Coordinates of C-alpha atoms and ligand atoms in Angstrom, one line a residue:
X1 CA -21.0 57.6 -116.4
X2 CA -21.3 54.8 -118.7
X3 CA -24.9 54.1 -119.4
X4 CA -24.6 50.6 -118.8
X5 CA -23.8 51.0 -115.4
X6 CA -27.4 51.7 -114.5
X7 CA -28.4 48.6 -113.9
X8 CA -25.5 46.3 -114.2
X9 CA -24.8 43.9 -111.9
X10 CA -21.3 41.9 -112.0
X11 CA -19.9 39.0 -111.4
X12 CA -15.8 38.3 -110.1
X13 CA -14.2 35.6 -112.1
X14 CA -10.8 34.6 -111.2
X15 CA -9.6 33.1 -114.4
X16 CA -7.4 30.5 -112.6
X17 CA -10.1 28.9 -110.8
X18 CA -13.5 29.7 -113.2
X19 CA -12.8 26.6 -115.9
X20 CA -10.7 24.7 -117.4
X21 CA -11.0 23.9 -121.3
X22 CA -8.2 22.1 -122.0
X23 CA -7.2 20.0 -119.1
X24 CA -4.0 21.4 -117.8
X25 CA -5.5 22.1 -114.3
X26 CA -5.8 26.4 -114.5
X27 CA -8.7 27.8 -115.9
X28 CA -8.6 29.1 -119.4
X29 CA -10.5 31.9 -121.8
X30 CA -12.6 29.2 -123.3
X31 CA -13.2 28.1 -120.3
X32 CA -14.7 31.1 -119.3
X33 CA -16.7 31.0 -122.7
X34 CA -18.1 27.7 -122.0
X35 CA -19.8 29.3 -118.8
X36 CA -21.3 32.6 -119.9
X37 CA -24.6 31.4 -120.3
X38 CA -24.7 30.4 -116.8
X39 CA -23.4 33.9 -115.3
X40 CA -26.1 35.5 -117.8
X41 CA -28.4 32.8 -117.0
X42 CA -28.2 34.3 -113.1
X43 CA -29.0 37.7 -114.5
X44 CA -25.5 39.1 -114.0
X45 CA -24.6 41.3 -117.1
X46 CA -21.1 42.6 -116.2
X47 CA -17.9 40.6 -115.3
X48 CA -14.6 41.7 -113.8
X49 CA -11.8 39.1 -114.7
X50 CA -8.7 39.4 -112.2
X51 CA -5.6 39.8 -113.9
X52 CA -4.9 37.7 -117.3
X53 CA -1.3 38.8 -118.4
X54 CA 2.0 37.4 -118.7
X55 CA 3.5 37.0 -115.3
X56 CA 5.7 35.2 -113.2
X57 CA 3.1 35.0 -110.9
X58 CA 4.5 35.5 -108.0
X59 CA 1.4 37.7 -106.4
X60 CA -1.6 35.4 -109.0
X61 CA -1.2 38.1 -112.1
X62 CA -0.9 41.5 -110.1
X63 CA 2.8 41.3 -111.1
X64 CA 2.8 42.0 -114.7
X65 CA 5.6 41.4 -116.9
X66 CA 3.8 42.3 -120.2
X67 CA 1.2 44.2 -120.2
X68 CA 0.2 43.6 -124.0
X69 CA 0.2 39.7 -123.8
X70 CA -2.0 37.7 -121.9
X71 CA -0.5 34.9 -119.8
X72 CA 0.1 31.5 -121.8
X73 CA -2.1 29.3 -119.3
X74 CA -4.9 31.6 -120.2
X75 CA -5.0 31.7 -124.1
X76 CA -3.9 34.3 -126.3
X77 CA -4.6 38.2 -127.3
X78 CA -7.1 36.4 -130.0
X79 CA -8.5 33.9 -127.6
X80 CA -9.3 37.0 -124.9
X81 CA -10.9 39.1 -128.0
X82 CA -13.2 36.5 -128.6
X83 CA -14.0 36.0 -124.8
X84 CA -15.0 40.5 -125.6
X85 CA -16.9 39.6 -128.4
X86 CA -18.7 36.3 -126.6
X87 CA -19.9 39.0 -123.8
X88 CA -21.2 41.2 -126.0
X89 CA -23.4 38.7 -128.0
X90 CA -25.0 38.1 -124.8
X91 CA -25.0 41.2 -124.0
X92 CA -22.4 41.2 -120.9
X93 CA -19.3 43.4 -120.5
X94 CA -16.4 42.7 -119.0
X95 CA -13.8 44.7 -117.1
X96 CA -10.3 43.4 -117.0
X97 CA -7.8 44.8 -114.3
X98 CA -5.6 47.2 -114.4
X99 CA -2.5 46.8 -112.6
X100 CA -0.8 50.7 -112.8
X101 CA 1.5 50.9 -109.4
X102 CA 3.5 48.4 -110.0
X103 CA 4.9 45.8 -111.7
X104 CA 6.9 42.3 -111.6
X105 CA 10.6 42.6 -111.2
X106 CA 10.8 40.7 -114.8
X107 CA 8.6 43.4 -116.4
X108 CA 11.2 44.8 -119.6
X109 CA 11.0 48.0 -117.9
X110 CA 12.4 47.5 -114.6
X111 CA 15.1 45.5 -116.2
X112 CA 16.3 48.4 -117.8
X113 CA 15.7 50.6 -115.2
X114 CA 18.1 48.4 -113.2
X115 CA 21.5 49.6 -115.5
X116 CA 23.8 52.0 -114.2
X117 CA 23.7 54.0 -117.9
X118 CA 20.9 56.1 -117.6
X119 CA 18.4 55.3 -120.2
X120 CA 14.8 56.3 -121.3
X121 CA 13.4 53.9 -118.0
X122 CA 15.8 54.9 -115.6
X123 CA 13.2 57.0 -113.7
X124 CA 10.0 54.7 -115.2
X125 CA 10.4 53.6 -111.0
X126 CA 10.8 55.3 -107.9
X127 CA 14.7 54.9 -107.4
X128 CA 16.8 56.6 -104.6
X129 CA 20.6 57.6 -105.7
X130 CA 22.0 55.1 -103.5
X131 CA 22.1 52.1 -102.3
X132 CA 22.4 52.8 -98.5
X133 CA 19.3 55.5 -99.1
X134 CA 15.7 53.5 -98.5
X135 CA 12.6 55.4 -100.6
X136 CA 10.6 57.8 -98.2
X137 CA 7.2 55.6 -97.2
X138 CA 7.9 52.9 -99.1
X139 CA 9.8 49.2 -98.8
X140 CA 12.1 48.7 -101.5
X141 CA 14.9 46.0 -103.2
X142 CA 18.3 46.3 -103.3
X143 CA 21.6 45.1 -103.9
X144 CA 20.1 43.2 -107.5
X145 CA 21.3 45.7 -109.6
X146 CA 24.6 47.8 -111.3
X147 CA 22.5 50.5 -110.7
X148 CA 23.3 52.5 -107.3
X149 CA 19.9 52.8 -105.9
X150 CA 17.2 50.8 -103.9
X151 CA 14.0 50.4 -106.1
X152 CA 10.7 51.4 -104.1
X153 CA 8.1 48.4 -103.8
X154 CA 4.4 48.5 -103.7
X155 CA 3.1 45.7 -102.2
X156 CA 5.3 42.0 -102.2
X157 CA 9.1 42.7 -102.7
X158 CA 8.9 41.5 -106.3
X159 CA 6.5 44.5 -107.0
X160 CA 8.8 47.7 -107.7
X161 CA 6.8 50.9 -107.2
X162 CA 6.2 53.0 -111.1
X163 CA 7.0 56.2 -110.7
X164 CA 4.1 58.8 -110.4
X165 CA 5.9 61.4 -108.3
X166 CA 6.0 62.1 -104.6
X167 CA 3.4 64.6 -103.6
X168 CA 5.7 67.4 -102.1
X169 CA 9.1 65.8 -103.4
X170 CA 11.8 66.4 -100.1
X171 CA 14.8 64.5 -101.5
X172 CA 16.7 65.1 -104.6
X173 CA 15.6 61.7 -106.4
X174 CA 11.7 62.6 -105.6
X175 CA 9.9 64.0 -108.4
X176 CA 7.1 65.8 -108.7
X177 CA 3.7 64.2 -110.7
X178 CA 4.4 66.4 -113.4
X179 CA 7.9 66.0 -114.2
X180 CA 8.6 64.7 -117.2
X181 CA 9.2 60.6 -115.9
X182 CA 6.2 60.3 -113.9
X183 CA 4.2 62.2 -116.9
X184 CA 5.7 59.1 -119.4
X185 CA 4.4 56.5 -117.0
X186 CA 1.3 57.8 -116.8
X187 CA 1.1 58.2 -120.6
X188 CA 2.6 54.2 -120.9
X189 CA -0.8 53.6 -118.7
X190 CA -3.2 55.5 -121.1
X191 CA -1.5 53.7 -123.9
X192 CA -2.0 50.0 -122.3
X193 CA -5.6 51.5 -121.7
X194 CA -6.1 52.3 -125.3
X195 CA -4.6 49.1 -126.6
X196 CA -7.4 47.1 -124.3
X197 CA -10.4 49.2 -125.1
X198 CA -9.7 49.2 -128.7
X199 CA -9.8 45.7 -128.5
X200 CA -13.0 45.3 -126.7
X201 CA -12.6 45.5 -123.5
X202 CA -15.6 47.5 -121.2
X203 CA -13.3 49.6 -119.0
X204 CA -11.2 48.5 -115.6
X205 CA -11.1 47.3 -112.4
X206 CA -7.6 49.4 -110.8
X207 CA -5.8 47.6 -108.4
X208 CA -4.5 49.7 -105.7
X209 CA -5.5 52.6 -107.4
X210 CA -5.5 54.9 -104.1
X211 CA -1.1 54.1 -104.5
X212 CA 0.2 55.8 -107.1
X213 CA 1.3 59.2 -105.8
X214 CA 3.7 58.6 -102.6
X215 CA 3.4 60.6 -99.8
X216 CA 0.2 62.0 -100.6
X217 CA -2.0 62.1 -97.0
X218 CA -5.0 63.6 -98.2
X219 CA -4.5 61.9 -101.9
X220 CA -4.4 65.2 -103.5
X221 CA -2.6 65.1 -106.5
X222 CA -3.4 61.4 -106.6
X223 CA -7.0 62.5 -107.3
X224 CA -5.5 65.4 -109.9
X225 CA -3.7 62.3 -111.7
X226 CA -6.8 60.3 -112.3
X227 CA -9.0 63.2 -113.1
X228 CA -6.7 63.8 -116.2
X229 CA -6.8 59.8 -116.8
X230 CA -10.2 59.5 -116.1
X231 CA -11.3 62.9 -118.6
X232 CA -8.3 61.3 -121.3
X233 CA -10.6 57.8 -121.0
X234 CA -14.3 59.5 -120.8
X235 CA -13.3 61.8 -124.0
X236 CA -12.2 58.9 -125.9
X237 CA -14.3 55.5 -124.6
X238 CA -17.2 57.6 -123.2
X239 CA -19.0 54.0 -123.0
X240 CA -15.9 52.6 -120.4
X241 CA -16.6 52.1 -117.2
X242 CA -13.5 52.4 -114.5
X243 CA -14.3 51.0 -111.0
X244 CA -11.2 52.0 -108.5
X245 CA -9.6 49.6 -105.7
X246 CA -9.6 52.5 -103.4
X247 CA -12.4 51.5 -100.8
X248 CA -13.1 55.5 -100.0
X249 CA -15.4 56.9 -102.4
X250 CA -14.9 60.0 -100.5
X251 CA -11.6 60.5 -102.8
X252 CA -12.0 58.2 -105.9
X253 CA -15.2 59.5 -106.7
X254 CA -13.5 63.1 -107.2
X255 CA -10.8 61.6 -109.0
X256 CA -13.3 60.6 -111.5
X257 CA -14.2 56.8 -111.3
X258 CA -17.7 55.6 -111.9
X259 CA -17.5 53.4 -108.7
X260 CA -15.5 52.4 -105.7
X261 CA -15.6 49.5 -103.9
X262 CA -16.3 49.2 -99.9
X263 CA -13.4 47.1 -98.9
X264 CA -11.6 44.9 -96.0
X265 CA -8.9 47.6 -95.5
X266 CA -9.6 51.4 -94.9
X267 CA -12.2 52.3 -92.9
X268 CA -13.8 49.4 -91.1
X269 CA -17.7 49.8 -91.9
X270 CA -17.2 47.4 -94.9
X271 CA -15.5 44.6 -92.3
X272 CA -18.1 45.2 -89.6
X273 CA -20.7 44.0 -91.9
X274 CA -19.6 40.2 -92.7
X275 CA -15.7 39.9 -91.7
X276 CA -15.1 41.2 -87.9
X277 CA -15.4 39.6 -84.7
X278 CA -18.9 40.6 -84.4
X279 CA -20.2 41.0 -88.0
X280 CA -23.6 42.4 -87.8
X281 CA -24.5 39.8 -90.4
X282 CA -24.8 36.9 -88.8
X283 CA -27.2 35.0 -86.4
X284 CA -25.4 35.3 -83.2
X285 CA -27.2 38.9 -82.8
X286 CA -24.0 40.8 -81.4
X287 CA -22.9 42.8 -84.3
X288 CA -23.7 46.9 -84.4
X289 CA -25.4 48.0 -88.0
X290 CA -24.0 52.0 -87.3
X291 CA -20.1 51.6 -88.6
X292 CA -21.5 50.3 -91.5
X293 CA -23.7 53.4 -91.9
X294 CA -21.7 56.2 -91.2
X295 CA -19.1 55.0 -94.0
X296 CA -21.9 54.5 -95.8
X297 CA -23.5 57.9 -95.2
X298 CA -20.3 59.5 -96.6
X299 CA -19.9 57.1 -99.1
X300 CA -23.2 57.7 -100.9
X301 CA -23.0 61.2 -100.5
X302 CA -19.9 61.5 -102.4
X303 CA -20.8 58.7 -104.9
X304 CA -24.3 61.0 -105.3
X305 CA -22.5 64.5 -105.4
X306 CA -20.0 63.3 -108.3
X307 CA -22.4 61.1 -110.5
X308 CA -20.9 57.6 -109.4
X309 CA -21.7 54.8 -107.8
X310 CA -20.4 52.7 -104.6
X311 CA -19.8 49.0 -104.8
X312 CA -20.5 46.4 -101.8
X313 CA -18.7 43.3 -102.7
X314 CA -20.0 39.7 -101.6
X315 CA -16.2 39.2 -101.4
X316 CA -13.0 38.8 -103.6
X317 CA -10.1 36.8 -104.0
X318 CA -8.1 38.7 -101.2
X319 CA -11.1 38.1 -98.2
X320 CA -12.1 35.4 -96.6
X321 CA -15.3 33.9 -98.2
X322 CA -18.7 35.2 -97.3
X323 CA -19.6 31.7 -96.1
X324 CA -17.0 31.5 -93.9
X325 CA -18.4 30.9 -90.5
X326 CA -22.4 30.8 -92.2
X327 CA -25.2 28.9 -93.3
X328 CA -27.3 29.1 -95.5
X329 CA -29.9 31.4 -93.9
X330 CA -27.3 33.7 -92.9
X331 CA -26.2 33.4 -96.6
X332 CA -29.1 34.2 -97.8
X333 CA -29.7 37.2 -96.0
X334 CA -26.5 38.6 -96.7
X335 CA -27.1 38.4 -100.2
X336 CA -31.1 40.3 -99.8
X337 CA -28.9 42.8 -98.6
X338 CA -26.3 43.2 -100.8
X339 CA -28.8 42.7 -103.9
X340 CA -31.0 45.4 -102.3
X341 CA -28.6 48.4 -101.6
X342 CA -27.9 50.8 -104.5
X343 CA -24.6 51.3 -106.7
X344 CA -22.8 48.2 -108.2
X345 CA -23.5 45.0 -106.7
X346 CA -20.5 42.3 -107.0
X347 CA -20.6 38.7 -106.4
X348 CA -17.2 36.8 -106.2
X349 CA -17.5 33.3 -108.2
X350 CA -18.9 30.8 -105.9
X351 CA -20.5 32.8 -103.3
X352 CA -23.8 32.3 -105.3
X353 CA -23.4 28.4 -104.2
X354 CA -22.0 29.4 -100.8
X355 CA -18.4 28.3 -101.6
X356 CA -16.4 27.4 -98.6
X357 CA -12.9 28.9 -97.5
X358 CA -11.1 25.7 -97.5
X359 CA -8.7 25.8 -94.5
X360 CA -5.1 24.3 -94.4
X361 CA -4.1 25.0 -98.1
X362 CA -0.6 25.9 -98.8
X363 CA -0.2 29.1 -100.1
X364 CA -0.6 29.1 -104.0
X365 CA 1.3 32.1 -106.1
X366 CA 1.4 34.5 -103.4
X367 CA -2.0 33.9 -101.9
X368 CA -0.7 33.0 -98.8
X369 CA -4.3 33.1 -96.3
X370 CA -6.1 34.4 -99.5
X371 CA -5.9 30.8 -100.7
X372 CA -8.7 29.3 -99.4
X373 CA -10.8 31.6 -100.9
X374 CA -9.6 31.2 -104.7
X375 CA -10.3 27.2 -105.2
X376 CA -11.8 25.7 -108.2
X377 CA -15.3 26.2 -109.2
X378 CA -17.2 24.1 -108.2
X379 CA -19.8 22.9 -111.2
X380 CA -20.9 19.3 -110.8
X381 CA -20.2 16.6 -109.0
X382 CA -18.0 14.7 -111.6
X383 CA -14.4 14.5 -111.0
X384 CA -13.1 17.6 -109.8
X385 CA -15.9 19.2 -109.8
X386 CA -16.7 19.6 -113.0
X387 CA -14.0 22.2 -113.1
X388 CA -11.2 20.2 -115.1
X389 CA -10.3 16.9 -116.6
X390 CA -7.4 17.0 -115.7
X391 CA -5.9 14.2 -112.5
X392 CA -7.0 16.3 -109.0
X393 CA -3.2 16.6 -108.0
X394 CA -2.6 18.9 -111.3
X395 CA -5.5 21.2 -110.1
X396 CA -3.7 24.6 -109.6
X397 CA -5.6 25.1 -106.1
X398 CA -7.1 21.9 -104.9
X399 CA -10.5 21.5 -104.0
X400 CA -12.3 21.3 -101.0
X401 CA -12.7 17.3 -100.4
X402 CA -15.9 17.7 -98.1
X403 CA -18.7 15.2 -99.1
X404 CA -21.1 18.3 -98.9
X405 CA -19.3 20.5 -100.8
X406 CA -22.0 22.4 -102.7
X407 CA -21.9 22.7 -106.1
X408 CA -23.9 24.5 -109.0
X409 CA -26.0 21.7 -109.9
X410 CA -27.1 20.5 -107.4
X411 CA -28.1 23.9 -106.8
X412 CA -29.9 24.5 -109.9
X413 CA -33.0 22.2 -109.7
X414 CA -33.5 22.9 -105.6
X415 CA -35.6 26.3 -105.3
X416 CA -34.5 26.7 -101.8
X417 CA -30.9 26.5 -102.3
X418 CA -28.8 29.5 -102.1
X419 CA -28.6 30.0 -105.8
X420 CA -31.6 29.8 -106.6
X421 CA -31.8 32.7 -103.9
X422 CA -29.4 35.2 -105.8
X423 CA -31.1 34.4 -108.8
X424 CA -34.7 35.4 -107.4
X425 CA -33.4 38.7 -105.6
X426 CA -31.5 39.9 -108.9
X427 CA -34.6 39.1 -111.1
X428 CA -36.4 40.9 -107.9
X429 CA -33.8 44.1 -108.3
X430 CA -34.1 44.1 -112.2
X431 CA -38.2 44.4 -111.7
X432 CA -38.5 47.4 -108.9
X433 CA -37.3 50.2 -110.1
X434 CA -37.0 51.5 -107.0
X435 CA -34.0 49.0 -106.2
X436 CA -32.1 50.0 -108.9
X437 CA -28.4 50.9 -108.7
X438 CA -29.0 54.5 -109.0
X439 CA -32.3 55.3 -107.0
X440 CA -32.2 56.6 -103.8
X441 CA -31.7 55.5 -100.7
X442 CA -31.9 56.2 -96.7
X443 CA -31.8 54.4 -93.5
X444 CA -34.8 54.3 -91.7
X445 CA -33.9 52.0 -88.9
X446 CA -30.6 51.8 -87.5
X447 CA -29.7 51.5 -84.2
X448 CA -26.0 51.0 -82.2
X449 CA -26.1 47.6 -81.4
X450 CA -29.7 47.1 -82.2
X451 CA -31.2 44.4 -84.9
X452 CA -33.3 44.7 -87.6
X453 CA -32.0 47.0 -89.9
X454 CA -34.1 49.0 -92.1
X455 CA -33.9 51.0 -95.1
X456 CA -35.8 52.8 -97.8
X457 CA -35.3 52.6 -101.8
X458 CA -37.3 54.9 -104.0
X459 CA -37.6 56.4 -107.3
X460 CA -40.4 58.5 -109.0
X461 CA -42.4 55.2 -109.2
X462 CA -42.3 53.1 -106.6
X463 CA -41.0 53.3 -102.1
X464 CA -39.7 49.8 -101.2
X465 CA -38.3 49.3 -97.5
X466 CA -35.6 47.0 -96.9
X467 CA -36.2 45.3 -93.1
X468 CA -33.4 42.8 -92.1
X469 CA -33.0 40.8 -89.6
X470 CA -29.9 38.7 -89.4
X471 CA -30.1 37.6 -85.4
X472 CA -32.0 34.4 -84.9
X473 CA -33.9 36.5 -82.5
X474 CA -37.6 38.0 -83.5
X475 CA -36.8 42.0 -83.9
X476 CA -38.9 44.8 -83.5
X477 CA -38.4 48.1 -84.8
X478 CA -40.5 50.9 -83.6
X479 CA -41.3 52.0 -87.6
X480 CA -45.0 52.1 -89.1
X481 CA -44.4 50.0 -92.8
X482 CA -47.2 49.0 -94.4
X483 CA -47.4 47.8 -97.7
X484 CA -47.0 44.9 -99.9
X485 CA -44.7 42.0 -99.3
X486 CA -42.7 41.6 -102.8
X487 CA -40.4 39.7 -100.9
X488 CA -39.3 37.4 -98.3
X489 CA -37.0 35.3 -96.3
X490 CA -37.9 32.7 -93.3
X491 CA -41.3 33.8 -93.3
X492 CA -43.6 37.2 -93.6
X493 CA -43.2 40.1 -91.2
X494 CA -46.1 41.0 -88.6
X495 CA -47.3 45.4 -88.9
X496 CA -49.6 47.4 -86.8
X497 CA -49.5 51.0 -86.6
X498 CA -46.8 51.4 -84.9
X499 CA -44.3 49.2 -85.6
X500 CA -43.0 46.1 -87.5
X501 CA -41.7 42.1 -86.5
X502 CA -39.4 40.5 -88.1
X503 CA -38.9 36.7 -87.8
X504 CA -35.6 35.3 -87.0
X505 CA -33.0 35.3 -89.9
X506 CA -35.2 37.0 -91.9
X507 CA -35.4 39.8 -94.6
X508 CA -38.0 41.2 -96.4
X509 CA -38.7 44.5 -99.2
X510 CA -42.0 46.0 -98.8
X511 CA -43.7 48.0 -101.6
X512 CA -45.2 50.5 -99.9
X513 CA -47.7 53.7 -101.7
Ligands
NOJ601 C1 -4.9 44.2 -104.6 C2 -5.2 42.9 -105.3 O1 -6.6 42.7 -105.2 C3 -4.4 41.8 -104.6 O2 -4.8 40.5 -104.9 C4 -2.9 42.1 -104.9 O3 -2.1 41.2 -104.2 C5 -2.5 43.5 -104.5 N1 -3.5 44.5 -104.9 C6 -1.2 43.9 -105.2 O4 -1.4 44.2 -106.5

């Protein structure tokens, strides 16, 4: 692993939405330059950036149509090389995203995979041999092309499926991982890899990563694919880092990435925690801590066994956002958690200040509900926000038009707002060893059904327990902690002997001998 992982902590920015340089209404490079003092300023010291390429943007970016060129609206290859070399000064570094299942329909590729002569990207996609014949566990396109075939798709029907192979290939135009087409698309990945790291780049986020071989249950030779990508990258850039859209650490960690994240689909312990009916974070009290922890349980043990680390998002720009349905105190207590568990913590942009989901938008290139989630920063309380000069009916997504909307600087000088929060607990995670993103961890207290939640960090120097209560109830929990309070939310805990109270909405980390 990377040795910067060990205690980075990053920070989502959706270029679209971060800031806008030049006053077109989309977010921009130097934009993003402009505001790296305030992401280091927080303490973050990694950034994932969603997709930057050229696109037709029909699903924000994740349908590529060059992947060596980054999108016009953005800046150029030289403006996103001095973005690298603006992270480094400072000490960040920055993942960009790595769209390898698919691309856009546009993408040079799949236009000459389309021709009826065969050529050297006839098989670059999953194809059948007719038209009438539908790919095996897949949706597809047809009827666009001279080409008798329907194209596989993986995700909206603009995104046609590369071709990696079928895991036990049944039909004649299935091929195996290691034939020789799916063995040039992987290569074509390596090489866009190579071209990114060599310019500066810090590794990759991978959309979807979990997709590439079809029909593969148990994600067998899926895994087998990424451990040769993953050995090809670790050989080469031993300082990248490569963090997998997979949400089951249970396979990407095999398959070689440094981190996985814990995500809205897949198993639903991620969900249960901020995003279900009953989230367990959150003051109405009815939400169960236990499907979080038994993903988790198996998470961390195969993060541990393989030397990587699991990531619990604050969101991203395909959830609803964290402050949906929250205030502030229930903000704040999501965030001592996720600023207190080990592995990778990520915070989308915005959910430092509590951004809302603004509801009613229409969808915005391909966003559809996901909208809400990706407006404009929200900076100042100048026109738009502080987020563009340009008129408000230009903004690519617009804004939410509450008079409360929060905003960073109003944040900034108020030591009980929400940012100020983040910015204590990371500066609180930076100076305890014990709550660093690779020392261990183990729940203490946690019951079906039951509030608080409790759970113990240590390393060779120091034992910190991790009590939370997110109900507005007082909670007991039948655990002897005694110690010293490093930190705090909505007043101290009560200890005896036997057991420890927890205010209502409150969290606290206790140091204890
Ligand atoms: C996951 C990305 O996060 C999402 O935004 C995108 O639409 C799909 N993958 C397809 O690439």
């Amino acid at each position: 692993m990377a040795d910067w992982l060990k205690d980075a902590i990053f920070y989502e920015i959706y270029p679209q939405s971060f800031m806008d340089s030049n006053g077109d209404g989309i977010g921009d490079f130097e934009g993003i330059i402009q505001k790296l003092d305030y992401v280091k300023g927080l303490g973050f010291n990694a950034i994932w950036m969603n997709p930057c390429f050229d696109s037709p943007f029909g699903d924000a970016g994740y349908d590529v149509r060059d992947y060596y060129k980054t999108a016009e609206r953005y800046g150029t290859n030289e403006q996103l090389k001095k973005l690298f070399d603006e992270c480094h000064k400072r000490g960040i570094h920055i993942l960009l995203d790595l769209v390898p299942g698919h691309t856009s329909v546009e993408h040079e590729w799949f236009i000459k995979s389309m021709k009826s002569e065969h050529n050297e990207f006839s098989d670059r996609y999953i194809w059948t041999d007719s038209v009438w014949e539908e790919p095996e566990g897949l949706n597809c396109i047809r009827g666009i092309s001279d080409r008798d075939g329907s194209a596989g798709v993986n995700f909206f029907s603009m995104q046609p499926a590369l071709n990696y192979g079928y895991a036990e290939p049944k039909r004649p135009y299935q091929q195996r991982p290691d034939d020789p087409a799916p063995l040039a698309t992987r290569q074509a990945i390596k090489d866009i890899m190579k071209f990114w790291l060599d310019m500066g780049c810090d590794g990759f986020r991978v959309d979807m990563a979990g997709s590439l071989v079809k029909c593969d249950p148990e994600y067998k030779e899926t895994i087998k694919l990424w451990q040769d990508i993953n050995s090809f990258l670790k050989n080469k850039y031993p300082d990248a880092a490569m963090v997998s859209e997979w949400g089951e650490p249970k396979y990407s960690m095999p398959a070689g990435f440094d981190m996985d994240f814990l995500l809205h689909f897949g198993p639903e312990g991620y969900t249960s925690l901020f995003r279900s009916a009953k989230p367990f974070f959150s003051k109405k009290g009815t939400g169960t801590p236990t499907v979080f922890s038994q993903l988790y349980d198996i998470s961390y043990k195969s993060a541990k066994e393989n030397g990587g680390l699991v990531c619990i998002p604050s969101g991203n720009h395909d959830m609803d956002r964290l402050s949906r349905y929250r205030d502030t105190d229930e903000l704040k207590c999501c965030f001592a958690f996720l600023l207190s568990m080990p592995g990778v913590p990520f915070v989308y942009y915005g959910d430092e200040i509590g951004m809302e989901y603004v509801e009613g938008l229409t969808s915005k290139e391909g966003g559809y509900g996901r909208t809400g989630s990706r407006t404009p920063m929200q900076w100042d309380m100048s026109k738009n926000c502080g987020f563009s000069s340009a008129d408000s009916d230009k903004l690519y997504i617009p804004q939410s038009s509450s008079p409360d909307r929060p905003t960073v600087s109003a944040q900034q000088n108020d030591e009980n707002s929400l940012l100020s929060e983040v910015k204590k607990l990371i500066a609180i995670r930076r100076a305890n060893p014990a709550l660093g993103n690779l020392s261990d961890f183990e729940f203490v207290y946690c019951r079906d059904n039951t509030y608080p939640l409790i759970y113990k960090r240590s390393c060779a120097e120091q034992t910190v327990y991790v009590c939370l209560n997110p109900s507005d109830k007082v909670q007991t929990a039948d655990v002897p902690i005694k110690g010293n309070v490093i930190y705090s939310l909505n007043g101290a805990p009560t200890f005896d002997d036997k057991k420890i109270t927890l205010p209502p909405c409150s969290a606290c980390f206790v140091e204890c001998k």
